[in-house]
């Protein structure tokens, strides 16, 4: 199996219109209904397989988010010597991207590629992508400001307490306040 771009016969920089036109060509040529009356069951199965591949490729390449994730996975998997098509083909078929899925928006989140699906490794590319988003960086900055402020206030409150109540603990101060209150109540 080739990659999604190869399936549709496209270059990596293809526009959405080119992706749509390429899928339309493949769909008209390989749609299972077009080969339903063929006497050769192998030809029908082959056409259905090609249509499913084209449908999967169109589903991924026509959506900007899925396409960016696919390109990112393709780049990282080819850097590590893996073929991206097998990862995407198996995961897209298992998550409802195949023929008849109706584009109902099945989740495109997948576990990191590994050997046999039992890998405990991380997809560092997706982690880096998530950590460099503006939303993440703003939240990180805001939480560090809040933590610094809390640490500063904690130290300041302790210093104020020590200045005003030299040598007394909180319990001793509360006892002295109670004594003053009861002393005023007696007068």
PDB file of C-alpha atoms in Angstrom, residues 15-123:
ATOM      1  CA  UNK A  15      -4.937  21.780  -2.715  1.00  0.00           C
ATOM      2  CA  UNK A  16      -8.320  20.673  -1.393  1.00  0.00           C
ATOM      3  CA  UNK A  17      -9.793  21.070  -4.878  1.00  0.00           C
ATOM      4  CA  UNK A  18      -7.117  18.770  -6.323  1.00  0.00           C
ATOM      5  CA  UNK A  19      -7.756  16.218  -3.560  1.00  0.00           C
ATOM      6  CA  UNK A  20     -11.480  16.323  -4.284  1.00  0.00           C
ATOM      7  CA  UNK A  21     -10.985  15.972  -8.045  1.00  0.00           C
ATOM      8  CA  UNK A  22      -8.570  13.051  -7.610  1.00  0.00           C
ATOM      9  CA  UNK A  23     -10.984  11.280  -5.267  1.00  0.00           C
ATOM     10  CA  UNK A  24     -13.836  11.828  -7.702  1.00  0.00           C
ATOM     11  CA  UNK A  25     -11.801  10.246 -10.515  1.00  0.00           C
ATOM     12  CA  UNK A  26     -10.955   7.226  -8.362  1.00  0.00           C
ATOM     13  CA  UNK A  27     -14.519   6.920  -7.057  1.00  0.00           C
ATOM     14  CA  UNK A  28     -15.976   6.933 -10.561  1.00  0.00           C
ATOM     15  CA  UNK A  29     -13.476   4.317 -11.692  1.00  0.00           C
ATOM     16  CA  UNK A  30     -13.501   2.002  -8.649  1.00  0.00           C
ATOM     17  CA  UNK A  31     -16.902   2.381  -6.968  1.00  0.00           C
ATOM     18  CA  UNK A  32     -18.237  -1.067  -5.945  1.00  0.00           C
ATOM     19  CA  UNK A  33     -21.607  -0.393  -7.616  1.00  0.00           C
ATOM     20  CA  UNK A  34     -19.860   0.061 -10.923  1.00  0.00           C
ATOM     21  CA  UNK A  35     -18.330  -3.430 -10.631  1.00  0.00           C
ATOM     22  CA  UNK A  36     -21.339  -5.155  -9.034  1.00  0.00           C
ATOM     23  CA  UNK A  37     -22.246  -6.990 -12.247  1.00  0.00           C
ATOM     24  CA  UNK A  38     -18.731  -8.202 -12.986  1.00  0.00           C
ATOM     25  CA  UNK A  39     -18.359 -11.950 -13.325  1.00  0.00           C
ATOM     26  CA  UNK A  40     -14.890 -11.915 -11.766  1.00  0.00           C
ATOM     27  CA  UNK A  41     -15.142 -11.821  -7.932  1.00  0.00           C
ATOM     28  CA  UNK A  42     -11.436 -10.938  -7.732  1.00  0.00           C
ATOM     29  CA  UNK A  43     -12.005  -7.822  -9.850  1.00  0.00           C
ATOM     30  CA  UNK A  44     -14.953  -6.793  -7.656  1.00  0.00           C
ATOM     31  CA  UNK A  45     -12.892  -7.251  -4.482  1.00  0.00           C
ATOM     32  CA  UNK A  46      -9.943  -5.388  -5.979  1.00  0.00           C
ATOM     33  CA  UNK A  47     -12.147  -2.470  -7.030  1.00  0.00           C
ATOM     34  CA  UNK A  48     -13.752  -2.352  -3.569  1.00  0.00           C
ATOM     35  CA  UNK A  49     -10.290  -2.340  -1.946  1.00  0.00           C
ATOM     36  CA  UNK A  50      -9.087   0.501  -4.209  1.00  0.00           C
ATOM     37  CA  UNK A  51     -12.266   2.467  -3.508  1.00  0.00           C
ATOM     38  CA  UNK A  52     -11.816   1.974   0.248  1.00  0.00           C
ATOM     39  CA  UNK A  53      -8.210   3.194   0.012  1.00  0.00           C
ATOM     40  CA  UNK A  54      -9.268   6.251  -2.004  1.00  0.00           C
ATOM     41  CA  UNK A  55     -12.089   6.931   0.446  1.00  0.00           C
ATOM     42  CA  UNK A  56      -9.703   6.704   3.414  1.00  0.00           C
ATOM     43  CA  UNK A  57      -7.220   8.976   1.649  1.00  0.00           C
ATOM     44  CA  UNK A  58      -9.907  11.550   0.835  1.00  0.00           C
ATOM     45  CA  UNK A  59     -11.269  11.459   4.379  1.00  0.00           C
ATOM     46  CA  UNK A  60      -7.835  12.271   5.812  1.00  0.00           C
ATOM     47  CA  UNK A  61      -6.570  14.712   3.171  1.00  0.00           C
ATOM     48  CA  UNK A  62      -9.779  16.738   2.846  1.00  0.00           C
ATOM     49  CA  UNK A  63      -9.798  17.764   6.526  1.00  0.00           C
ATOM     50  CA  UNK A  64      -7.097  20.254   7.532  1.00  0.00           C
ATOM     51  CA  UNK A  65      -6.604  18.894  11.051  1.00  0.00           C
ATOM     52  CA  UNK A  66      -6.433  15.242   9.988  1.00  0.00           C
ATOM     53  CA  UNK A  67      -4.158  16.130   7.088  1.00  0.00           C
ATOM     54  CA  UNK A  68      -1.744  18.025   9.343  1.00  0.00           C
ATOM     55  CA  UNK A  69      -1.688  15.112  11.788  1.00  0.00           C
ATOM     56  CA  UNK A  70      -1.132  12.656   8.913  1.00  0.00           C
ATOM     57  CA  UNK A  71       1.711  14.760   7.494  1.00  0.00           C
ATOM     58  CA  UNK A  72       3.280  15.003  10.943  1.00  0.00           C
ATOM     59  CA  UNK A  73       3.017  11.249  11.495  1.00  0.00           C
ATOM     60  CA  UNK A  74       4.325  10.565   7.990  1.00  0.00           C
ATOM     61  CA  UNK A  75       7.332  12.803   8.583  1.00  0.00           C
ATOM     62  CA  UNK A  76       8.188  11.236  11.960  1.00  0.00           C
ATOM     63  CA  UNK A  77       7.507   7.663  10.892  1.00  0.00           C
ATOM     64  CA  UNK A  78       9.642   7.974   7.770  1.00  0.00           C
ATOM     65  CA  UNK A  79      12.408   9.486   9.909  1.00  0.00           C
ATOM     66  CA  UNK A  80      12.376   6.305  11.999  1.00  0.00           C
ATOM     67  CA  UNK A  81      12.216   3.971   9.015  1.00  0.00           C
ATOM     68  CA  UNK A  82       8.555   2.999   9.347  1.00  0.00           C
ATOM     69  CA  UNK A  83       6.037   3.213   6.582  1.00  0.00           C
ATOM     70  CA  UNK A  84       3.205   5.535   7.469  1.00  0.00           C
ATOM     71  CA  UNK A  85       0.674   3.884   5.203  1.00  0.00           C
ATOM     72  CA  UNK A  86       0.492   0.701   7.238  1.00  0.00           C
ATOM     73  CA  UNK A  87      -0.004   2.673  10.459  1.00  0.00           C
ATOM     74  CA  UNK A  88      -2.697   4.868   8.983  1.00  0.00           C
ATOM     75  CA  UNK A  89      -4.386   2.112   7.016  1.00  0.00           C
ATOM     76  CA  UNK A  90      -4.756  -0.161  10.008  1.00  0.00           C
ATOM     77  CA  UNK A  91      -5.835   2.615  12.368  1.00  0.00           C
ATOM     78  CA  UNK A  92      -8.227   4.236   9.908  1.00  0.00           C
ATOM     79  CA  UNK A  93      -9.871   0.914   9.066  1.00  0.00           C
ATOM     80  CA  UNK A  94     -10.323   0.087  12.734  1.00  0.00           C
ATOM     81  CA  UNK A  95     -11.752   3.491  13.661  1.00  0.00           C
ATOM     82  CA  UNK A  96     -14.522   3.583  11.091  1.00  0.00           C
ATOM     83  CA  UNK A  97     -12.821   5.441   8.245  1.00  0.00           C
ATOM     84  CA  UNK A  98     -13.521   2.698   5.724  1.00  0.00           C
ATOM     85  CA  UNK A  99     -16.214   2.359   3.095  1.00  0.00           C
ATOM     86  CA  UNK A 100     -19.629   3.341   4.375  1.00  0.00           C
ATOM     87  CA  UNK A 101     -18.446   5.422   7.315  1.00  0.00           C
ATOM     88  CA  UNK A 102     -20.548   8.389   6.241  1.00  0.00           C
ATOM     89  CA  UNK A 103     -17.982  10.897   7.538  1.00  0.00           C
ATOM     90  CA  UNK A 104     -19.586  10.978  10.928  1.00  0.00           C
ATOM     91  CA  UNK A 105     -16.419  12.313  12.511  1.00  0.00           C
ATOM     92  CA  UNK A 106     -14.919   9.345  14.250  1.00  0.00           C
ATOM     93  CA  UNK A 107     -12.106  10.288  16.582  1.00  0.00           C
ATOM     94  CA  UNK A 108      -8.784  10.766  14.863  1.00  0.00           C
ATOM     95  CA  UNK A 109      -6.799  10.307  18.059  1.00  0.00           C
ATOM     96  CA  UNK A 110      -4.777   7.141  17.841  1.00  0.00           C
ATOM     97  CA  UNK A 111      -2.268   5.488  20.098  1.00  0.00           C
ATOM     98  CA  UNK A 112       1.331   6.045  19.120  1.00  0.00           C
ATOM     99  CA  UNK A 113       2.603   3.703  16.444  1.00  0.00           C
ATOM    100  CA  UNK A 114       4.425   0.710  17.859  1.00  0.00           C
ATOM    101  CA  UNK A 115       5.169  -2.931  17.297  1.00  0.00           C
ATOM    102  CA  UNK A 116       2.055  -5.043  17.614  1.00  0.00           C
ATOM    103  CA  UNK A 117       0.063  -2.318  19.393  1.00  0.00           C
ATOM    104  CA  UNK A 118       1.602  -3.133  22.783  1.00  0.00           C
ATOM    105  CA  UNK A 119       4.194  -0.367  22.762  1.00  0.00           C
ATOM    106  CA  UNK A 120       4.530   1.766  25.856  1.00  0.00           C
ATOM    107  CA  UNK A 121       6.406   4.482  23.943  1.00  0.00           C
ATOM    108  CA  UNK A 122       5.263   8.033  23.369  1.00  0.00           C
ATOM    109  CA  UNK A 123       4.539   9.920  20.187  1.00  0.00           C
TER     110      UNK A 123
END
